[in-house]
mmCIF file of C-alpha atoms and ligand atoms in Angstrom:
data_model
loop_
_atom_site.group_PDB
_atom_site.id
_atom_site.type_symbol
_atom_site.label_atom_id
_atom_site.label_comp_id
_atom_site.label_asym_id
_atom_site.label_seq_id
_atom_site.Cartn_x
_atom_site.Cartn_y
_atom_site.Cartn_z
ATOM 1 C CA MET A 1 0.000 0.000 0.000
ATOM 2 C CA VAL A 2 1.152 3.572 -0.689
ATOM 3 C CA PRO A 3 2.829 4.720 2.577
ATOM 4 C CA LEU A 4 0.592 7.806 2.882
ATOM 5 C CA PHE A 5 -2.594 5.736 2.658
ATOM 6 C CA CYS A 6 -1.143 3.262 5.143
ATOM 7 C CA ASP A 7 -0.310 6.077 7.542
ATOM 8 C CA VAL A 8 -3.878 7.394 7.387
ATOM 9 C CA LEU A 9 -5.149 3.948 8.287
ATOM 10 C CA LYS A 10 -2.847 3.570 11.277
ATOM 11 C CA ASN A 11 -2.803 7.129 12.626
ATOM 12 C CA SER A 12 -6.112 8.881 12.193
ATOM 13 C CA ALA A 13 -9.753 8.825 13.278
ATOM 14 C CA MET A 14 -9.973 5.689 11.129
ATOM 15 C CA THR A 15 -7.821 3.852 13.627
ATOM 16 C CA GLU A 16 -10.328 4.512 16.422
ATOM 17 C CA VAL A 17 -13.233 3.403 14.239
ATOM 18 C CA LEU A 18 -11.406 0.178 13.456
ATOM 19 C CA VAL A 19 -10.663 -0.572 17.100
ATOM 20 C CA ASP A 20 -14.277 0.127 18.045
ATOM 21 C CA LEU A 21 -15.765 -2.023 15.305
ATOM 22 C CA LEU A 22 -13.213 -4.798 14.775
ATOM 23 C CA GLY A 23 -11.222 -4.985 17.990
ATOM 24 C CA ALA A 24 -7.571 -4.711 18.959
ATOM 25 C CA ASP A 25 -6.187 -7.074 16.299
ATOM 26 C CA THR A 26 -7.060 -5.886 12.825
ATOM 27 C CA VAL A 27 -5.786 -6.662 9.327
ATOM 28 C CA ILE A 28 -6.002 -4.949 5.975
ATOM 29 C CA GLN A 29 -7.273 -7.234 3.230
ATOM 30 C CA THR A 30 -7.074 -4.880 0.281
ATOM 31 C CA SER A 31 -6.932 -1.211 -0.484
ATOM 32 C CA LYS A 32 -7.951 0.289 -3.787
ATOM 33 C CA LEU A 33 -8.606 3.625 -5.358
ATOM 34 C CA ASN A 34 -11.935 3.451 -7.178
ATOM 35 C CA THR A 35 -12.129 6.210 -9.730
ATOM 36 C CA LYS A 36 -15.058 7.299 -11.838
ATOM 37 C CA ALA A 37 -14.109 9.560 -14.697
ATOM 38 C CA PRO A 38 -16.091 12.738 -15.309
ATOM 39 C CA GLY A 39 -19.106 12.324 -17.554
ATOM 40 C CA GLY A 40 -19.694 8.605 -17.552
ATOM 41 C CA GLY A 41 -17.575 6.730 -14.983
ATOM 42 C CA GLN A 42 -19.232 3.380 -14.537
ATOM 43 C CA ALA A 43 -21.772 2.248 -11.980
ATOM 44 C CA VAL A 44 -20.824 -0.364 -9.421
ATOM 45 C CA GLU A 45 -23.764 -2.734 -9.371
ATOM 46 C CA TRP A 46 -25.373 -3.725 -6.075
ATOM 47 C CA HIS A 47 -23.543 -6.403 -4.173
ATOM 48 C CA GLN A 48 -22.340 -7.642 -0.787
ATOM 49 C CA ASP A 49 -18.560 -7.743 -0.311
ATOM 50 C CA TRP A 50 -19.139 -10.982 1.614
ATOM 51 C CA ALA A 51 -20.004 -12.621 -1.698
ATOM 52 C CA PHE A 52 -16.478 -11.764 -2.931
ATOM 53 C CA TYR A 53 -14.567 -12.848 0.163
ATOM 54 C CA PRO A 54 -16.455 -14.898 2.772
ATOM 55 C CA ALA A 55 -14.576 -15.738 5.958
ATOM 56 C CA THR A 56 -14.968 -17.693 9.177
ATOM 57 C CA ASN A 57 -16.721 -14.694 10.764
ATOM 58 C CA ASP A 58 -18.053 -11.397 9.472
ATOM 59 C CA SER A 59 -16.108 -8.933 11.629
ATOM 60 C CA MET A 60 -15.159 -7.195 8.409
ATOM 61 C CA LEU A 61 -15.873 -3.812 6.887
ATOM 62 C CA ALA A 62 -14.836 -1.381 4.199
ATOM 63 C CA ILE A 63 -13.911 2.229 4.814
ATOM 64 C CA GLY A 64 -14.392 4.631 1.911
ATOM 65 C CA LEU A 65 -12.198 7.734 2.128
ATOM 66 C CA MET A 66 -13.444 10.481 -0.198
ATOM 67 C CA LEU A 67 -10.520 12.178 -1.936
ATOM 68 C CA GLU A 68 -12.846 14.632 -3.707
ATOM 69 C CA ASP A 69 -16.253 15.952 -2.768
ATOM 70 C CA VAL A 70 -18.885 13.310 -3.461
ATOM 71 C CA ASP A 71 -22.426 14.418 -4.226
ATOM 72 C CA LEU A 72 -25.504 13.023 -5.904
ATOM 73 C CA GLU A 73 -24.099 13.582 -9.401
ATOM 74 C CA ASN A 74 -20.655 11.999 -9.298
ATOM 75 C CA GLY A 75 -21.465 8.415 -8.386
ATOM 76 C CA PRO A 76 -21.827 8.299 -4.596
ATOM 77 C CA LEU A 77 -21.925 5.068 -2.655
ATOM 78 C CA GLN A 78 -25.424 3.848 -1.795
ATOM 79 C CA VAL A 79 -26.231 1.331 0.929
ATOM 80 C CA ILE A 80 -29.280 -0.494 2.255
ATOM 81 C CA PRO A 81 -29.240 -0.045 6.036
ATOM 82 C CA GLY A 82 -29.857 -3.251 7.988
ATOM 83 C CA SER A 83 -29.154 -5.511 4.996
ATOM 84 C CA HIS A 84 -25.993 -6.800 6.721
ATOM 85 C CA LYS A 85 -28.253 -8.746 9.082
ATOM 86 C CA GLY A 86 -30.134 -10.397 6.240
ATOM 87 C CA PRO A 87 -29.367 -13.213 3.814
ATOM 88 C CA VAL A 88 -26.412 -13.416 1.488
ATOM 89 C CA LEU A 89 -27.946 -12.982 -1.935
ATOM 90 C CA SER A 90 -26.978 -14.833 -5.101
ATOM 91 C CA HIS A 91 -24.297 -13.020 -7.109
ATOM 92 C CA MET A 92 -24.400 -15.399 -10.063
ATOM 93 C CA GLY A 93 -24.716 -14.121 -13.610
ATOM 94 C CA PRO A 94 -26.784 -15.432 -16.528
ATOM 95 C CA ASN A 95 -24.002 -17.790 -17.619
ATOM 96 C CA GLY A 96 -23.884 -19.542 -14.271
ATOM 97 C CA ARG A 97 -20.679 -17.757 -13.270
ATOM 98 C CA PHE A 98 -20.024 -15.346 -10.443
ATOM 99 C CA CYS A 99 -20.847 -11.837 -11.625
ATOM 100 C CA GLY A 100 -20.294 -9.891 -8.398
ATOM 101 C CA ALA A 101 -23.749 -8.330 -8.364
ATOM 102 C CA VAL A 102 -27.240 -9.213 -7.207
ATOM 103 C CA ASP A 103 -30.109 -9.604 -9.609
ATOM 104 C CA PRO A 104 -32.163 -6.404 -9.278
ATOM 105 C CA SER A 105 -35.327 -8.535 -9.353
ATOM 106 C CA ASP A 106 -34.224 -10.616 -6.340
ATOM 107 C CA PRO A 107 -37.100 -10.470 -3.814
ATOM 108 C CA ASP A 108 -34.571 -9.889 -1.001
ATOM 109 C CA PHE A 109 -33.244 -6.762 -2.741
ATOM 110 C CA ASP A 110 -35.314 -3.728 -1.736
ATOM 111 C CA LEU A 111 -33.960 -0.689 -3.525
ATOM 112 C CA ASP A 112 -36.598 1.545 -1.932
ATOM 113 C CA LYS A 113 -34.637 1.346 1.323
ATOM 114 C CA ALA A 114 -31.378 2.633 -0.216
ATOM 115 C CA VAL A 115 -29.660 5.693 1.219
ATOM 116 C CA THR A 116 -26.936 7.727 -0.486
ATOM 117 C CA LEU A 117 -23.635 8.583 1.202
ATOM 118 C CA THR A 118 -22.340 11.982 0.123
ATOM 119 C CA GLY A 119 -19.669 14.120 1.751
ATOM 120 C CA LYS A 120 -16.855 16.593 1.406
ATOM 121 C CA ALA A 121 -13.333 15.469 0.506
ATOM 122 C CA GLY A 122 -11.828 13.881 3.600
ATOM 123 C CA SER A 123 -15.129 12.368 4.767
ATOM 124 C CA MET A 124 -15.334 8.637 5.204
ATOM 125 C CA THR A 125 -18.009 5.979 4.979
ATOM 126 C CA VAL A 126 -18.004 2.616 6.722
ATOM 127 C CA HIS A 127 -19.998 -0.364 5.521
ATOM 128 C CA HIS A 128 -20.219 -3.879 6.901
ATOM 129 C CA VAL A 129 -19.043 -6.742 4.695
ATOM 130 C CA ARG A 130 -22.596 -8.111 4.338
ATOM 131 C CA MET A 131 -24.269 -4.785 3.647
ATOM 132 C CA LEU A 132 -25.836 -4.374 0.204
ATOM 133 C CA HIS A 133 -24.260 -1.443 -1.606
ATOM 134 C CA GLY A 134 -23.575 -0.042 -5.063
ATOM 135 C CA SER A 135 -22.993 3.268 -6.779
ATOM 136 C CA ALA A 136 -24.445 5.017 -9.811
ATOM 137 C CA PRO A 137 -22.465 6.239 -12.844
ATOM 138 C CA ASN A 138 -20.730 9.578 -12.607
ATOM 139 C CA THR A 139 -22.880 11.997 -14.596
ATOM 140 C CA SER A 140 -20.999 15.119 -13.463
ATOM 141 C CA ASP A 141 -18.008 16.876 -15.019
ATOM 142 C CA ARG A 142 -15.904 16.040 -11.939
ATOM 143 C CA ALA A 143 -13.961 12.900 -11.094
ATOM 144 C CA ARG A 144 -15.124 10.696 -8.264
ATOM 145 C CA LEU A 145 -12.208 9.346 -6.243
ATOM 146 C CA ILE A 146 -12.774 7.107 -3.255
ATOM 147 C CA CYS A 147 -10.057 5.057 -1.604
ATOM 148 C CA PHE A 148 -11.518 1.874 -0.129
ATOM 149 C CA TYR A 149 -9.813 0.020 2.702
ATOM 150 C CA GLU A 150 -11.195 -3.479 3.231
ATOM 151 C CA CYS A 151 -10.379 -4.479 6.804
ATOM 152 C CA ALA A 152 -11.079 -7.441 9.056
ATOM 153 C CA ALA A 153 -10.598 -8.717 12.560
ATOM 154 C CA ALA A 154 -7.439 -10.823 12.565
ATOM 155 C CA ASP A 155 -9.482 -13.876 13.546
ATOM 156 C CA ALA A 156 -11.678 -13.692 10.413
ATOM 157 C CA TRP A 157 -9.969 -16.319 8.314
ATOM 158 C CA PRO A 158 -10.587 -16.190 4.527
ATOM 159 C CA LEU A 159 -12.515 -19.070 2.977
ATOM 160 C CA THR A 160 -12.155 -18.205 -0.710
ATOM 161 C CA GLY A 161 -12.482 -15.389 -3.210
ATOM 162 C CA GLY A 162 -10.505 -12.158 -2.978
ATOM 163 C CA SER A 163 -8.130 -13.456 -0.336
ATOM 164 C CA SER A 164 -7.617 -16.915 -1.738
ATOM 165 C CA TYR A 165 -4.127 -16.021 -2.974
ATOM 166 C CA ILE A 166 -3.080 -17.200 0.467
ATOM 167 C CA HIS A 167 -3.672 -20.776 -0.649
ATOM 168 C CA LYS A 168 -0.813 -20.391 -3.126
ATOM 169 C CA LEU A 169 1.692 -19.215 -0.521
ATOM 170 C CA THR A 170 4.185 -21.433 1.208
ATOM 171 C CA GLN A 171 3.659 -21.699 4.959
ATOM 172 C CA GLU A 172 6.574 -19.320 5.528
ATOM 173 C CA GLU A 173 5.158 -16.801 3.014
ATOM 174 C CA LEU A 174 1.750 -17.084 4.640
ATOM 175 C CA TRP A 175 3.214 -16.330 8.046
ATOM 176 C CA GLN A 176 5.005 -13.264 6.594
ATOM 177 C CA ASP A 177 1.825 -12.167 4.843
ATOM 178 C CA MET A 178 -0.120 -12.394 8.105
ATOM 179 C CA GLN A 179 2.349 -10.075 9.812
ATOM 180 C CA GLU A 180 2.553 -7.624 6.934
ATOM 181 C CA ARG A 181 -1.209 -7.175 6.745
ATOM 182 C CA MET A 182 -1.621 -6.271 10.428
ATOM 183 C CA ILE A 183 -2.892 -2.707 10.902
ATOM 184 C CA PHE A 184 -2.431 -3.032 14.627
ATOM 185 C CA GLY A 185 -2.328 -5.849 17.184
ATOM 186 C CA GLU A 186 -1.158 -9.397 16.544
ATOM 187 C CA PRO A 187 -2.021 -12.140 14.051
ATOM 188 C CA THR A 188 -3.958 -15.007 15.558
ATOM 189 C CA LEU A 189 -3.583 -18.748 15.136
ATOM 190 C CA THR A 190 -7.125 -19.398 16.316
ATOM 191 C CA PRO A 191 -9.695 -18.199 13.746
ATOM 192 C CA ARG A 192 -13.176 -17.537 15.157
ATOM 193 C CA MET A 193 -15.913 -19.597 13.541
ATOM 194 C CA GLU A 194 -19.465 -18.279 13.297
ATOM 195 C CA ALA A 195 -22.525 -19.946 11.835
ATOM 196 C CA LEU A 196 -23.222 -17.519 8.990
ATOM 197 C CA PRO A 197 -24.724 -17.793 5.519
ATOM 198 C CA VAL A 198 -21.970 -18.216 2.930
ATOM 199 C CA ARG A 199 -21.982 -18.603 -0.842
ATOM 200 C CA LEU A 200 -18.705 -19.320 -2.615
ATOM 201 C CA CYS A 201 -17.927 -17.092 -5.612
ATOM 202 C CA LEU A 202 -17.385 -20.005 -7.998
ATOM 203 C CA PRO A 203 -17.120 -20.577 -10.871
ATOM 204 C CA PRO A 204 -15.397 -17.211 -11.223
ATOM 205 C CA ALA A 205 -16.296 -14.473 -13.685
ATOM 206 C CA PRO A 206 -14.414 -14.850 -16.993
ATOM 207 C CA THR A 207 -12.173 -11.912 -16.052
ATOM 208 C CA GLY A 208 -11.579 -10.722 -12.502
ATOM 209 C CA GLY A 209 -9.026 -8.333 -11.078
ATOM 210 C CA SER A 210 -11.442 -5.525 -10.280
ATOM 211 C CA ILE A 211 -15.080 -5.315 -9.386
ATOM 212 C CA PHE A 212 -15.707 -3.450 -12.629
ATOM 213 C CA LYS A 213 -14.261 -6.313 -14.720
ATOM 214 C CA THR A 214 -15.985 -9.009 -12.672
ATOM 215 C CA GLN A 215 -19.375 -7.376 -13.099
ATOM 216 C CA LYS A 216 -18.896 -6.705 -16.819
ATOM 217 C CA THR A 217 -17.575 -10.092 -17.834
ATOM 218 C CA GLY A 218 -19.891 -11.965 -15.468
ATOM 219 C CA GLY A 219 -22.892 -10.341 -17.161
ATOM 220 C CA ALA A 220 -24.263 -8.452 -14.144
ATOM 221 C CA LYS A 221 -27.714 -7.008 -14.621
ATOM 222 C CA SER A 222 -27.841 -3.303 -13.887
ATOM 223 C CA ALA A 223 -30.080 -1.787 -11.258
ATOM 224 C CA PHE A 224 -29.096 1.625 -12.642
ATOM 225 C CA ALA A 225 -30.226 1.005 -16.210
ATOM 226 C CA LYS A 226 -32.533 -1.432 -17.930
ATOM 227 C CA GLN A 227 -29.643 -2.857 -20.002
ATOM 228 C CA PRO A 228 -26.913 -5.241 -18.763
ATOM 229 C CA VAL A 229 -23.634 -3.548 -17.878
ATOM 230 C CA ALA A 230 -21.957 -2.772 -21.235
ATOM 231 C CA ALA A 231 -18.870 -4.715 -22.232
ATOM 232 C CA GLU A 232 -15.584 -2.815 -22.437
HETATM 233 O O1 AKG B 301 -16.527 2.420 -6.018
HETATM 234 C C1 AKG B 301 -17.655 2.287 -5.566
HETATM 235 O O2 AKG B 301 -18.521 3.134 -5.712
HETATM 236 C C2 AKG B 301 -18.051 1.045 -4.806
HETATM 237 C C3 AKG B 301 -16.968 0.039 -4.748
HETATM 238 C C4 AKG B 301 -17.376 -1.219 -4.088
HETATM 239 O O3 AKG B 301 -18.447 -1.383 -3.616
HETATM 240 C C5 AKG B 301 -16.408 -2.303 -4.007
HETATM 241 O O4 AKG B 301 -15.313 -2.176 -4.578
HETATM 242 O O5 AKG B 301 -16.729 -3.324 -3.368
#
């Protein structure tokens, strides 16, 4: 991770939020800068992060740090409050492959309950790993830049999906990786198991690497337009 972004995570109000919500031993899973170009930056279709990277427990969240002002026009994040206590919805596309998005006609998807998260540059959002969320295209003439930090309690052990690179590591590399991903506290050797709904994200979308690619190549249906998400 870029040292500046890492520093923000370890030495800012974010740190307190993480301790409060995830506890004293916390890891970073991924960090990414999601950009939406002025005048047409793509939507992120509705999904639960849990569908991308289920774990042994759901003490996991994503922080969105706004690097520019985010308003209704430039593709703000939208969430459905309370959905993190509900079911894990299917994220399978029309070809029977993971598409990283829910079907907008799913009876458990209630768009009427969505709220929009806007804010000035420097504001942050926090959403639980099972919370339904998405974001509309950027229709403004300004960029939308949000840095997402996907964080977890150290005892949430990955099952598959986004973190499954760990299965390719040697035991020594895995041990190093565990240390390097600590935000604060210590790695644990005793993952916490919870009885939670899980769906594995297999078979994978034809092309992964980013949520935008997964949703496009998996054939996600759009809740923001009547048409499927356009191919690149
Ligand atoms: O960039 C966005 O608006 C949302 C990104 C997101 O939900 C994700 O990457 O999981």
